[in-house]
Short mmCIF file of C-alpha atoms in Angstrom, two decimals:
data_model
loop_
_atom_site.label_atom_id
_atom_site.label_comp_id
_atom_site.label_asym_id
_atom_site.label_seq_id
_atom_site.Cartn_x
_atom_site.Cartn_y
_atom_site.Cartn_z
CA UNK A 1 0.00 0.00 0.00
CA UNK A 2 1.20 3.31 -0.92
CA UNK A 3 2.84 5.72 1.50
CA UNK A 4 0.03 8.12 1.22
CA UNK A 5 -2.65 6.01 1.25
CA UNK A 6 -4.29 7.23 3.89
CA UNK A 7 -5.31 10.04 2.47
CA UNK A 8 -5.73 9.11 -0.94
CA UNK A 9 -8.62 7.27 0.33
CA UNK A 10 -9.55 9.81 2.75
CA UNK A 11 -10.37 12.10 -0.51
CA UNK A 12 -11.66 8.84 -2.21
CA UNK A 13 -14.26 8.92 0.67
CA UNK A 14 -14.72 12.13 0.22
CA UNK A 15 -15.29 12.04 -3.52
CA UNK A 16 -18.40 9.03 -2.68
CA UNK A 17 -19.92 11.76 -0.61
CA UNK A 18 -20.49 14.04 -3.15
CA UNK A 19 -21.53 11.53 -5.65
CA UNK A 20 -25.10 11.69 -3.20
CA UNK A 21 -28.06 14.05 -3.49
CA UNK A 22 -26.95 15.04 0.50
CA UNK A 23 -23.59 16.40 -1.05
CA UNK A 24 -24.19 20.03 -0.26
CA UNK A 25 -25.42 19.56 3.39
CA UNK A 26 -22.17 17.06 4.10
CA UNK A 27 -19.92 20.19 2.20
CA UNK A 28 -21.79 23.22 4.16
CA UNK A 29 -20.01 21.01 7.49
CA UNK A 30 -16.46 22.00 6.37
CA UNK A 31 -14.93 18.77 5.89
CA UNK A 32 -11.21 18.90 6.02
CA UNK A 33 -9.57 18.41 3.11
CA UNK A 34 -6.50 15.55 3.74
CA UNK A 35 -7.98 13.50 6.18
CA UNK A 36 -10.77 11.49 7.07
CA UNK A 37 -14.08 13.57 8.45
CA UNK A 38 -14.68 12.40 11.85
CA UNK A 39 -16.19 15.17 14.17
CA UNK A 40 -18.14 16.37 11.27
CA UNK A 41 -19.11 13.59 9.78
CA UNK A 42 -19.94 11.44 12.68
CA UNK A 43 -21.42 13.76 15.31
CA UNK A 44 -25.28 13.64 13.86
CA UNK A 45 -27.03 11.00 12.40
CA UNK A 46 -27.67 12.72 8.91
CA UNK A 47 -24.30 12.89 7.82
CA UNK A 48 -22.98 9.67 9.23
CA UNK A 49 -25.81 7.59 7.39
CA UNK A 50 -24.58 9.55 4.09
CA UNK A 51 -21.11 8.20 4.66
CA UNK A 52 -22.80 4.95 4.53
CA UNK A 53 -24.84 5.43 1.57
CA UNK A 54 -21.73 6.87 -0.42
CA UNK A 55 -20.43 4.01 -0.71
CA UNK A 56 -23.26 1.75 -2.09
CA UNK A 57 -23.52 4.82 -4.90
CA UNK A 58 -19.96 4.23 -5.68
CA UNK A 59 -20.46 0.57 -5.62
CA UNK A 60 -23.31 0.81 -8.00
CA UNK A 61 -20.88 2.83 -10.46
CA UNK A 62 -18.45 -0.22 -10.29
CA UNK A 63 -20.07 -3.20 -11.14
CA UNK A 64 -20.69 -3.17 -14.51
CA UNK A 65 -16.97 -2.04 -16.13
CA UNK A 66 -15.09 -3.24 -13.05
CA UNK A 67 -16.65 -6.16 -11.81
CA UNK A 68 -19.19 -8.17 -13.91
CA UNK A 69 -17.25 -7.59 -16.85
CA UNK A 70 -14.02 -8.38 -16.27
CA UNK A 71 -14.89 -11.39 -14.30
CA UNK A 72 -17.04 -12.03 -17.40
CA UNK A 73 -14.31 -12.30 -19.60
CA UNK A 74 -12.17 -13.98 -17.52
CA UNK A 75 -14.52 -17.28 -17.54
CA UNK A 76 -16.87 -18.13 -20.43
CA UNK A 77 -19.52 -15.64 -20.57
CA UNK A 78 -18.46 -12.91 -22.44
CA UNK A 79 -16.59 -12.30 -25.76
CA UNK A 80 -14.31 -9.43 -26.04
CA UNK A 81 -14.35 -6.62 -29.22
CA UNK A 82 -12.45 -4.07 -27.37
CA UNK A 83 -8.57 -2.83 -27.80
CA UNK A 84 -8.25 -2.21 -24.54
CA UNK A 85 -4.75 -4.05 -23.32
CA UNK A 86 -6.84 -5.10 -19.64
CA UNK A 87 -9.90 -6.86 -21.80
CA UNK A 88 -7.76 -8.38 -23.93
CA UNK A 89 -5.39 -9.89 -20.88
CA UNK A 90 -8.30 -10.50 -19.05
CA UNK A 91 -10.40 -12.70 -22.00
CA UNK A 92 -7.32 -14.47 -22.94
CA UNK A 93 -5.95 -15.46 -18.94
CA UNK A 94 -3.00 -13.58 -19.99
CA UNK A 95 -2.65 -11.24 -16.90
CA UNK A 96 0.43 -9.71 -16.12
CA UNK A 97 1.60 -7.71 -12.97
CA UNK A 98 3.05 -5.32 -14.82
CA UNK A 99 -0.02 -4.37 -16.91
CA UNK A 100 -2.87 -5.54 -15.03
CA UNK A 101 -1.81 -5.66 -11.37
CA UNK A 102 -4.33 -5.65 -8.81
CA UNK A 103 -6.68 -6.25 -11.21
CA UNK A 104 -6.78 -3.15 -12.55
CA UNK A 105 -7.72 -1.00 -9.84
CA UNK A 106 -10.02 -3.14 -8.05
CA UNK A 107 -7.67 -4.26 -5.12
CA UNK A 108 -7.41 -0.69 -4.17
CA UNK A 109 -10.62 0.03 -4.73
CA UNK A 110 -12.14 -2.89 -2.27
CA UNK A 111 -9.44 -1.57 0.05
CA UNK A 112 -11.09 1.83 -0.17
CA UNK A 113 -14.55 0.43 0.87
CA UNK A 114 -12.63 -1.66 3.58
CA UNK A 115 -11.01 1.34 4.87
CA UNK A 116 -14.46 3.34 4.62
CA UNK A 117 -16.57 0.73 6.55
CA UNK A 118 -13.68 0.73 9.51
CA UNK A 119 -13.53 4.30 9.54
CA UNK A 120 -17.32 4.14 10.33
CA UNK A 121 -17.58 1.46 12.83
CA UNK A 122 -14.50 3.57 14.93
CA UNK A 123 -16.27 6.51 14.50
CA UNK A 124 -19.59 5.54 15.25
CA UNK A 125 -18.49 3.49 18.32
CA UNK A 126 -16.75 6.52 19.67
CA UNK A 127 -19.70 9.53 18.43
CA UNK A 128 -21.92 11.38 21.20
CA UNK A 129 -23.87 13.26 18.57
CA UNK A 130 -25.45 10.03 17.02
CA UNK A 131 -28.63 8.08 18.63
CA UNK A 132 -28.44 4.62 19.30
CA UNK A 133 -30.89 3.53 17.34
CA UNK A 134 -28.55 4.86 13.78
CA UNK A 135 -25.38 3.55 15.52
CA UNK A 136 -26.80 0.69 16.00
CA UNK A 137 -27.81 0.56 12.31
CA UNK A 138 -24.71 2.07 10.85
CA UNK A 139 -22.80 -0.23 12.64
CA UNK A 140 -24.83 -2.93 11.16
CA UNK A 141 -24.44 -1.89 7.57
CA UNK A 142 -20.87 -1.15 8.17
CA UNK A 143 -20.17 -4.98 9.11
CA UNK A 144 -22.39 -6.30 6.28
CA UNK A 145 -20.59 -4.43 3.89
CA UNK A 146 -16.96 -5.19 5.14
CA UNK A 147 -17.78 -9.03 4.85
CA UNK A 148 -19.46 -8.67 1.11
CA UNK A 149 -16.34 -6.80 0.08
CA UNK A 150 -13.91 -9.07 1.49
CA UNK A 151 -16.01 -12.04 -0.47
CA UNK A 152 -14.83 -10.37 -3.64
CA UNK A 153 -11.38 -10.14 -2.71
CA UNK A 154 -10.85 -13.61 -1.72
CA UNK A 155 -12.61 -14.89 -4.54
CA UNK A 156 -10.77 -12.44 -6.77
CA UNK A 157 -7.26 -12.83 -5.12
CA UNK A 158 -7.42 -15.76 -2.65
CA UNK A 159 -5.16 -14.72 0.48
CA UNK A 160 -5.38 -11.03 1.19
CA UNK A 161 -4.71 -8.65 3.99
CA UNK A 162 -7.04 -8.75 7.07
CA UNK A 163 -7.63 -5.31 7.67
CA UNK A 164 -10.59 -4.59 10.27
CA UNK A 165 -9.05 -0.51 12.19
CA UNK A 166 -7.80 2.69 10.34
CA UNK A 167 -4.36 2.48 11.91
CA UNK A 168 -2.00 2.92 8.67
CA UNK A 169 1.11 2.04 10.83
CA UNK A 170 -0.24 -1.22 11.28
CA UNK A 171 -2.16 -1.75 8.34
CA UNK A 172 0.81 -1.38 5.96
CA UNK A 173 2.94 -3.64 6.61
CA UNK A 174 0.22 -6.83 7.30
CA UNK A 175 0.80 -9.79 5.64
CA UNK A 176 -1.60 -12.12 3.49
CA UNK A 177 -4.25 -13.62 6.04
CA UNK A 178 -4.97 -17.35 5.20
CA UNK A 179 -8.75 -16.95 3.39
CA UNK A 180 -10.11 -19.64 5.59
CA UNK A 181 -9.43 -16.80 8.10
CA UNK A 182 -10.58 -14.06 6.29
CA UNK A 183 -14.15 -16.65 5.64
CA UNK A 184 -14.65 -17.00 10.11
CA UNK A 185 -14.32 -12.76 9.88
CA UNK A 186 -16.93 -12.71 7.11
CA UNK A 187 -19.32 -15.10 9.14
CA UNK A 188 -18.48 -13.20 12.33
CA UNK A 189 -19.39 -9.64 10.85
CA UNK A 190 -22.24 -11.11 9.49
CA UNK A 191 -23.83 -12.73 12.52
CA UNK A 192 -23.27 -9.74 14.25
CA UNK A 193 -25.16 -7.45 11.77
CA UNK A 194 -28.28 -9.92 11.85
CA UNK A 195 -28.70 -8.24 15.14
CA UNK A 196 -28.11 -5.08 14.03
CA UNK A 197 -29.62 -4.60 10.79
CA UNK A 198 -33.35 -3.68 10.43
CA UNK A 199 -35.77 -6.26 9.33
CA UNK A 200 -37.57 -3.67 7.46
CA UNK A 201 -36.48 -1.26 4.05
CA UNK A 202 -35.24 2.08 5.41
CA UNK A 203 -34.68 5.43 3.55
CA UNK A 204 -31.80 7.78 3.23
CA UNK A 205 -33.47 9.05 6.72
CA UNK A 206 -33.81 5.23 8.55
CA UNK A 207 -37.27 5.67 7.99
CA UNK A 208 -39.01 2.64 7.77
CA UNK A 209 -42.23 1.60 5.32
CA UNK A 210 -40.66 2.60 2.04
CA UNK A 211 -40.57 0.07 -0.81
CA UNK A 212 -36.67 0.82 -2.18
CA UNK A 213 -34.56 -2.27 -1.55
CA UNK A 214 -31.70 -0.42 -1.19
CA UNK A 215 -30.57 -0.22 2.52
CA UNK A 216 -29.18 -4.03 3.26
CA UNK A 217 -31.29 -5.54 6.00
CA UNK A 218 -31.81 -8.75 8.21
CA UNK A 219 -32.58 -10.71 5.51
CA UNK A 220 -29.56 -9.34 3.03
CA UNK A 221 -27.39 -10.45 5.96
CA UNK A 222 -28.94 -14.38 5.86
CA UNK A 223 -28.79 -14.06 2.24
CA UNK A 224 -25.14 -12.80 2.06
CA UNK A 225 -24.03 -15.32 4.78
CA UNK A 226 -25.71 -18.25 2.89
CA UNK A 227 -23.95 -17.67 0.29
CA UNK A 228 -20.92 -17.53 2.59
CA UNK A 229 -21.24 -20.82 4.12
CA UNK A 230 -21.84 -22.52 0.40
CA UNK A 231 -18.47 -21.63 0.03
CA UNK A 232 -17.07 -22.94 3.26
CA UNK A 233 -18.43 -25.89 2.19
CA UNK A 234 -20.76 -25.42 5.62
CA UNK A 235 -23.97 -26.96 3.58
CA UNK A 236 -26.02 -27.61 6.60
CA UNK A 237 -25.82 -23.53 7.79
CA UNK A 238 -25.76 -22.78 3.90
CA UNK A 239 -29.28 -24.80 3.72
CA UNK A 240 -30.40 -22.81 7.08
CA UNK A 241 -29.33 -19.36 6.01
CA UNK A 242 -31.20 -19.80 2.61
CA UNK A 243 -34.63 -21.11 4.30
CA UNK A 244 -35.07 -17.83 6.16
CA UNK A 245 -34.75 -15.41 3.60
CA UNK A 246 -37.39 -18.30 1.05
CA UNK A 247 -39.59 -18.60 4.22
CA UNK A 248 -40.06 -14.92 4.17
CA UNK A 249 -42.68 -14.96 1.19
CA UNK A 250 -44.71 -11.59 2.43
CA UNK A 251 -41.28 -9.39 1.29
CA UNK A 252 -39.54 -12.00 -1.43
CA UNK A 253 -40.91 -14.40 -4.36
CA UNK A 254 -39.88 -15.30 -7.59
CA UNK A 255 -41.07 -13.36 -10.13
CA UNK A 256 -43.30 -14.88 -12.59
CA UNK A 257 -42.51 -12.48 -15.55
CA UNK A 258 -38.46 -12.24 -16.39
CA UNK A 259 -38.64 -8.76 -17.75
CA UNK A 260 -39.59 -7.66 -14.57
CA UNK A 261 -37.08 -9.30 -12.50
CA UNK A 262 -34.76 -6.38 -12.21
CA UNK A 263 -37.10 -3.53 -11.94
CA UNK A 264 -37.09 -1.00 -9.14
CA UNK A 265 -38.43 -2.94 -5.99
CA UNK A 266 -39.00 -6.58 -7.36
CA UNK A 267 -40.10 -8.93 -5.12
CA UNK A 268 -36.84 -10.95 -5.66
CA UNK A 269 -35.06 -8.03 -4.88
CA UNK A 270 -33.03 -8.59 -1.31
CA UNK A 271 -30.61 -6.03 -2.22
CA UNK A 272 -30.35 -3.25 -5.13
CA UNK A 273 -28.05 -0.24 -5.60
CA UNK A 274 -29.57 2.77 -7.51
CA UNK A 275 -27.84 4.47 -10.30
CA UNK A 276 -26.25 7.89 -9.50
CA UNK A 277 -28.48 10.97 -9.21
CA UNK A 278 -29.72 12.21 -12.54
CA UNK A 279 -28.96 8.66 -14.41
CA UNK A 280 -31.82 6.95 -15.57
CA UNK A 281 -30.26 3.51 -16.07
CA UNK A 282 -28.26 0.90 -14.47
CA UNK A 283 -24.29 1.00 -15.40
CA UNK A 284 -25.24 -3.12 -16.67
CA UNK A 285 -27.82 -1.76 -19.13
CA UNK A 286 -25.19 0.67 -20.16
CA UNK A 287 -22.41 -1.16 -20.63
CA UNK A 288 -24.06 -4.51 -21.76
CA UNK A 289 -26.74 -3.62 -24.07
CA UNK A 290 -25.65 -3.22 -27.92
CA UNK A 291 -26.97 -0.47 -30.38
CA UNK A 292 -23.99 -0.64 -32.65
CA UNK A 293 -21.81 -3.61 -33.38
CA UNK A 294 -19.43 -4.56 -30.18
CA UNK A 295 -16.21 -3.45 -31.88
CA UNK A 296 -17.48 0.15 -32.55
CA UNK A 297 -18.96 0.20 -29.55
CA UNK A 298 -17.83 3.01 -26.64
CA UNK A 299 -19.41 1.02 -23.86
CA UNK A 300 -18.88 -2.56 -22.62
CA UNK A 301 -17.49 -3.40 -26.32
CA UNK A 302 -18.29 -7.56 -25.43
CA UNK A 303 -21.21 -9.92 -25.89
CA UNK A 304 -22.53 -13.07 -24.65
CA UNK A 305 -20.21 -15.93 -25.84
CA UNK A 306 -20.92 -18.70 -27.82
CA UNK A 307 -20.16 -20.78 -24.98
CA UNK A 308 -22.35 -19.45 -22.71
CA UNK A 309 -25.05 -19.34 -25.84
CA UNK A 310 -25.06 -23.24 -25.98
CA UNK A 311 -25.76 -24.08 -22.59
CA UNK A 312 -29.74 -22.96 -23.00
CA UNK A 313 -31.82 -25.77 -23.31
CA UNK A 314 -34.84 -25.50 -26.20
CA UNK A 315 -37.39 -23.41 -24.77
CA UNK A 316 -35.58 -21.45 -21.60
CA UNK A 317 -37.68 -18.14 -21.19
CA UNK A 318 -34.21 -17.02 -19.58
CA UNK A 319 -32.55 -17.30 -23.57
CA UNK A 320 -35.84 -15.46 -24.41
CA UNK A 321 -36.00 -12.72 -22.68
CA UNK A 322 -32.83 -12.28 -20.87
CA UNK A 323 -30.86 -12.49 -24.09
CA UNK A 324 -30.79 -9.56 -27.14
CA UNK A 325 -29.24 -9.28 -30.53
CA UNK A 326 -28.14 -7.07 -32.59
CA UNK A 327 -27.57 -7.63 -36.45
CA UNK A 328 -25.47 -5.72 -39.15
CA UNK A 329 -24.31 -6.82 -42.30
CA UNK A 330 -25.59 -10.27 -42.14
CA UNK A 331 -23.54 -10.40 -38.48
CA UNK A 332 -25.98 -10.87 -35.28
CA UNK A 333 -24.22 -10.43 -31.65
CA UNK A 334 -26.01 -11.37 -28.45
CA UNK A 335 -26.00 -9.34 -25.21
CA UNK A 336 -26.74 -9.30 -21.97
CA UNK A 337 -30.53 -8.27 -21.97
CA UNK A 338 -31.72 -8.67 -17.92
CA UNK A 339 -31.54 -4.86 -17.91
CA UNK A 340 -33.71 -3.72 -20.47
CA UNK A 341 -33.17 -0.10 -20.14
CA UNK A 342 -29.56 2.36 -21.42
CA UNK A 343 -28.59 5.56 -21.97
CA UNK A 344 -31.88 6.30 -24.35
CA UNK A 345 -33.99 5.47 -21.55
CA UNK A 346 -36.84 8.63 -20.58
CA UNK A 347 -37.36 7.45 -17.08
CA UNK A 348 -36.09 5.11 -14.25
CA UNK A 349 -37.50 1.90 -13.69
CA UNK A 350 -34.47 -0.33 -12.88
CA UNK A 351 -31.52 -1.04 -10.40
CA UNK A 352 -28.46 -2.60 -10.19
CA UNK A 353 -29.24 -6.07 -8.32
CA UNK A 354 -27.04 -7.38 -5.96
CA UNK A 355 -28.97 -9.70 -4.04
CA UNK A 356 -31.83 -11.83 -5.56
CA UNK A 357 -34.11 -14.35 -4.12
CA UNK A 358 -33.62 -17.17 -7.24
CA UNK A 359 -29.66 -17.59 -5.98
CA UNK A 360 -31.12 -18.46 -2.34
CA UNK A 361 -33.16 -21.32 -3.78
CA UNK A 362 -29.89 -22.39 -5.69
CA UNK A 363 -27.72 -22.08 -3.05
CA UNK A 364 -30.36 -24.79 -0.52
CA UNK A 365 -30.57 -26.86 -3.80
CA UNK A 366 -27.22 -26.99 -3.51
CA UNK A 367 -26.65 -27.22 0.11
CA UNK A 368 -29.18 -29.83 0.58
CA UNK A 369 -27.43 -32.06 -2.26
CA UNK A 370 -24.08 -31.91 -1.15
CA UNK A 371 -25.57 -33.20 2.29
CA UNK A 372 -27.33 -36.54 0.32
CA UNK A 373 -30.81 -34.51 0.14
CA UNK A 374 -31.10 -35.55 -4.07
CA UNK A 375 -35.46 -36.04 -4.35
CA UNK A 376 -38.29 -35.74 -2.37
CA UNK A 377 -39.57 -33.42 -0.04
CA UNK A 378 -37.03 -30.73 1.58
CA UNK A 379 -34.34 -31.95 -0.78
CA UNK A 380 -32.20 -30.58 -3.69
CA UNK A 381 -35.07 -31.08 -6.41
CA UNK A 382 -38.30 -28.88 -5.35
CA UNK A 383 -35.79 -25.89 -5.17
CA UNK A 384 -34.45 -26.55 -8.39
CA UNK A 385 -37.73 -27.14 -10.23
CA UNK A 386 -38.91 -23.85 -8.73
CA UNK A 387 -36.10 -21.78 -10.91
CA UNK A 388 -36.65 -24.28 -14.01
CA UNK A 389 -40.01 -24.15 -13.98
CA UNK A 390 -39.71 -20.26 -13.72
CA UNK A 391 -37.85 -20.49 -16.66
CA UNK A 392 -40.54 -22.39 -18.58
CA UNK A 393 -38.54 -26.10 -18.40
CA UNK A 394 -39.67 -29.24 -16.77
CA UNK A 395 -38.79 -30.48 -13.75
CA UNK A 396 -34.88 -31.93 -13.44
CA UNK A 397 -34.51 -35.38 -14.56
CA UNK A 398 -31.26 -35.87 -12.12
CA UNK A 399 -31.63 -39.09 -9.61
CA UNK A 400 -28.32 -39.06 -7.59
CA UNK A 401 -26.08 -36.72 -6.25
CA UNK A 402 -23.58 -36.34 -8.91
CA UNK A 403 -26.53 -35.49 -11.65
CA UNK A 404 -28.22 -32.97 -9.12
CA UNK A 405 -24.84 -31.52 -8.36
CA UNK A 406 -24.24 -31.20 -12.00
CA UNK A 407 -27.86 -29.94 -12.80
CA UNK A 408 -27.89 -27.18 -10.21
CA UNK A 409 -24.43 -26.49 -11.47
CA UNK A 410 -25.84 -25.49 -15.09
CA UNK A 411 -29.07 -24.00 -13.97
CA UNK A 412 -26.48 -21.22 -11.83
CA UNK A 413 -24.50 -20.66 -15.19
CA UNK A 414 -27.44 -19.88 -17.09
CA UNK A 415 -30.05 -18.00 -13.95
CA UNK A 416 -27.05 -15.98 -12.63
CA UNK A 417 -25.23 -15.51 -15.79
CA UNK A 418 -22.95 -11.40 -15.89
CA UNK A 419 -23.77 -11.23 -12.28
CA UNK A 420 -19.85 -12.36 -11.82
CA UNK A 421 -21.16 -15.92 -9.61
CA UNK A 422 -19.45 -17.68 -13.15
CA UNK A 423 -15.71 -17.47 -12.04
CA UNK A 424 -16.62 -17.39 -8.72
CA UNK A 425 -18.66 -20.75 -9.20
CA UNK A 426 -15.54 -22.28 -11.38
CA UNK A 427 -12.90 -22.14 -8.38
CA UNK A 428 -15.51 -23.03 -5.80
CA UNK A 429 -16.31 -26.43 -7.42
CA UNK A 430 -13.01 -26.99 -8.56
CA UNK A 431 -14.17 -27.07 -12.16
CA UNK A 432 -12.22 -24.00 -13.67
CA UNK A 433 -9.07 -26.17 -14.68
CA UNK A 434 -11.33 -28.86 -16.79
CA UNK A 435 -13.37 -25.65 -17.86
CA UNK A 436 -10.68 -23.28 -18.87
CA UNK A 437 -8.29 -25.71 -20.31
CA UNK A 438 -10.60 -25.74 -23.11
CA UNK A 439 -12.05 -21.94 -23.40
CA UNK A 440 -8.65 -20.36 -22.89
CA UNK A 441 -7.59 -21.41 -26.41
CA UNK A 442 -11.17 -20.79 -27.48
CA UNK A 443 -10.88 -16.97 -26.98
CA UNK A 444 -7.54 -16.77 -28.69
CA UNK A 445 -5.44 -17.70 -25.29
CA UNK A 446 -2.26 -19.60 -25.07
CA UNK A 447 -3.45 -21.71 -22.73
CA UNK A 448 -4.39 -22.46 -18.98
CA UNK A 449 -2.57 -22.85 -16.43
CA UNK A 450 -4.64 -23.06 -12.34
CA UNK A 451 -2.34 -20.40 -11.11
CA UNK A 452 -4.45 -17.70 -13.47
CA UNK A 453 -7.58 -18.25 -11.58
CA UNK A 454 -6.35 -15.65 -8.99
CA UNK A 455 -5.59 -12.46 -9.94
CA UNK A 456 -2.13 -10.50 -9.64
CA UNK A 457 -1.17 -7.66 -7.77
CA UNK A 458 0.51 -4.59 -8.46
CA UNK A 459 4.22 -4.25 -8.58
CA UNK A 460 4.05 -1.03 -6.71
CA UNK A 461 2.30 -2.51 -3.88
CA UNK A 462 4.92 -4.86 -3.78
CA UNK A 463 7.30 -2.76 -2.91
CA UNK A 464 5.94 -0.88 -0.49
CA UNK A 465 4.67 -3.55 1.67
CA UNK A 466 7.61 -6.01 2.31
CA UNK A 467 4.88 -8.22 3.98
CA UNK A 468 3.05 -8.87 1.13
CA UNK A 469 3.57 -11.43 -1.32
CA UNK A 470 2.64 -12.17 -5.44
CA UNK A 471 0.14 -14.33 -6.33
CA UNK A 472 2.18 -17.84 -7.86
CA UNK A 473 2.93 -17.53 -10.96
CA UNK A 474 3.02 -13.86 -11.96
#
């Protein structure tokens, strides 16, 4: 981490503040300008909840270009048209350090969330100006949001830094923490913030009764830490986690119509972010939805892969409805269509989802399979059949545990597809080597080897942390 670190993320906080529509009452405080707001910030409960919701706005800017994309093209979802050096390295698993270090940007970005969600769970623990009732809140949020970010990192980069204070002496020099480490701090901060979060939608304000799923609550925390424990390989708590956020059928269902999946407030909404003030589409629709041909495009500049293409069965609603084209000169390219709205759109009527109910009901199909639970009642098929059947397929014609396990495995890579669970998914089940080894060369890639299924890290950060250590094989 760099020498001045500290305060470029201090003004990196500072620039998420103003990205919100409470931007002029957090600048009429007179915020410092090279460190961290503290008194200000933290001394009432306005401001301190606008810390908070800076960074989900900042968060919602990311996820298209920095997140679902690249991740995109690192597996087998997405084909690249750009000339961008990073796309290119990143669709053909040809990372370097040199070029594409911390995966462009997005180690130091996570970092600056990290360092954000610290700042506010000092600060709020030590504030006499806030009520209890929005500490205990903030510090809720706070604790949900350090685990989710540190779920990308390890999943991104495998062993990273466990950083949970604001003390920059200590913080950089620490070493890679073991990810089976940085997993127990993840299920810690997220147990805690059950108890802390509010079971119902708040506004900017903590008011409760509003219908914008944008605030995390209880239930993103059970969703969040089921998805947690599916990765620990903790089915039985994965399977328990799940059940609580399906159970709650007055706030979540599936949603019978897939165009309306991702609209403002779906019912399978646990957890959306809302585009920035003034923008009247998501940064997905944006970025993944083609009105010129993907090489001309200044967007995204990919499209769905052929790869990706063939795993629809006949007759999935999902390849229907979730899936556009565009056609010129006798060429057609397929996108990304679960947004349905760009940069020609004349009013709002999506966001960016984060959360959804359908992954819960894969993740206890799941669960309840690895633990022997194949057919029957409370096993891996009624969950299953519910997202198939959503989809406009029949029920799942798997009998044991490895055809389940394989079936639930497909229905994620077409249900979840662009919402970066792909590479995640690959590494988790220990299927990326088989995978890649053939869709590295695919994409014009001189081959696979396992070592590119983490990312590497910057040079730079290298050398100013003695502590911390390269990735194998960069």
């Amino acid at each position: 981490m760099k020498k001045n670190k500290k305060y470029i993320v201090a003004a990196f906080v500072l620039a998420m503040l103003c990205t919100t529509t409470s931007c002029k009452k957090l600048v009429e405080v007179g915020a410092p300008t090279n460190a961290l707001v503290t008194s200000s910030v933290f001394n009432n409960d306005a401001t301190a909840i606008t810390a908070q919701l800076a960074v989900y706005a900042n968060l919602e800017v990311q996820l298209g270009a920095n997140f679902e994309i690249p991740t995109g093209l690192s597996s087998d979802e997405l084909t690249n048209y750009s000339t961008n050096q990073f796309k290119i390295d990143a669709y053909t698993n040809n990372l370097s350090a040199v070029n594409d270090g911390s995966f462009n940007g997005t180690w130091g970005l996570f970092y600056g969330y990290i360092y954000q969600e610290n700042a506010i769970l000092e600060n709020v623990s030590a504030s006499v100006g806030m009520s209890d009732r929005v500490k205990q809140l903030m510090t809720g949020e706070a604790l949900f949001m350090r685990a989710y970010t540190y779920f990308q990192l390890v999943n991104m980069f495998g062993d990273v830094p466990l950083i949970t204070q604001t003390d920059y002496s200590k913080n950089s020099t620490l070493p890679r923490t073991p990810k089976d480490q940085v997993y127990a701090q993840m299920v810690d901060d997220l147990t805690k913030a059950q108890g802390l979060l509010s079971p119902t939608y708040l506004d900017a304000s903590d008011n409760s009764g509003v219908t914008a799923r944008v605030r995390p609550t209880t239930w993103a925390a059970d969703a969040l830490l089921a998805r947690v424990y599916l990765y620990m390989g903790k089915y039985d708590l994965a399977e328990q986690q799940a059940s609580l956020v399906i159970a709650n059928s007055t706030m979540f269902s599936l949603v019978t119509d897939l165009n309306q999946v991702f609209k403002i407030n779906s019912k399978e909404a646990i957890w959306q972010l809302t585009p920035p003030t003034g923008q009247l589409y998501t940064n997905e629709g944006r970025n993944f939805i083609l009105t010129t041909p993907p090489p001309s495009s200044s967007l995204g500049q990919v499209a769905i892969s052929p790869q990706l293409l063939n795993v629809f069965e006949p007759n999935d609603n999902r390849r229907t409805n979730w899936v556009g084209s565009y056609s010129q000169s006798g060429t057609t390219w397929y996108f990304p269509y679960k947004y349905k709205d760009n940069n020609s759109a004349t009013s709002l009527s999506e966001y960016s989802m984060v959360l959804r109910l359908a992954e819960q009901y894969l993740i206890r199909s799941e669960a309840r399979a690895q633990q022997g639970k194949v057919i029957g009642a409370n096993s891996a098929e009624p969950d299953l059949n519910a997202i198939r059947n959503r989809a406009g397929l029949p029920n799942t014609t798997a009998s044991n545990q490895a055809q389940m396990l394989s079936a639930i495995a497909r229905e994620r890579q077409v249900e979840l597809f662009t919402e970066y669970d792909r590479w995640f998914d690959l590494k988790r089940t220990k299927a990326i080597d088989a995978t890649m080894s053939i869709v590295t060369p695919q994409k014009g890639g001189s081959g696979w080897n396992s070592y590119q299924q983490f990312y590497p890290l910057e040079p730079t950060d290298l050398q100013l942390n003695p502590n911390l250590i390269q990735n194998p094989g960069y």
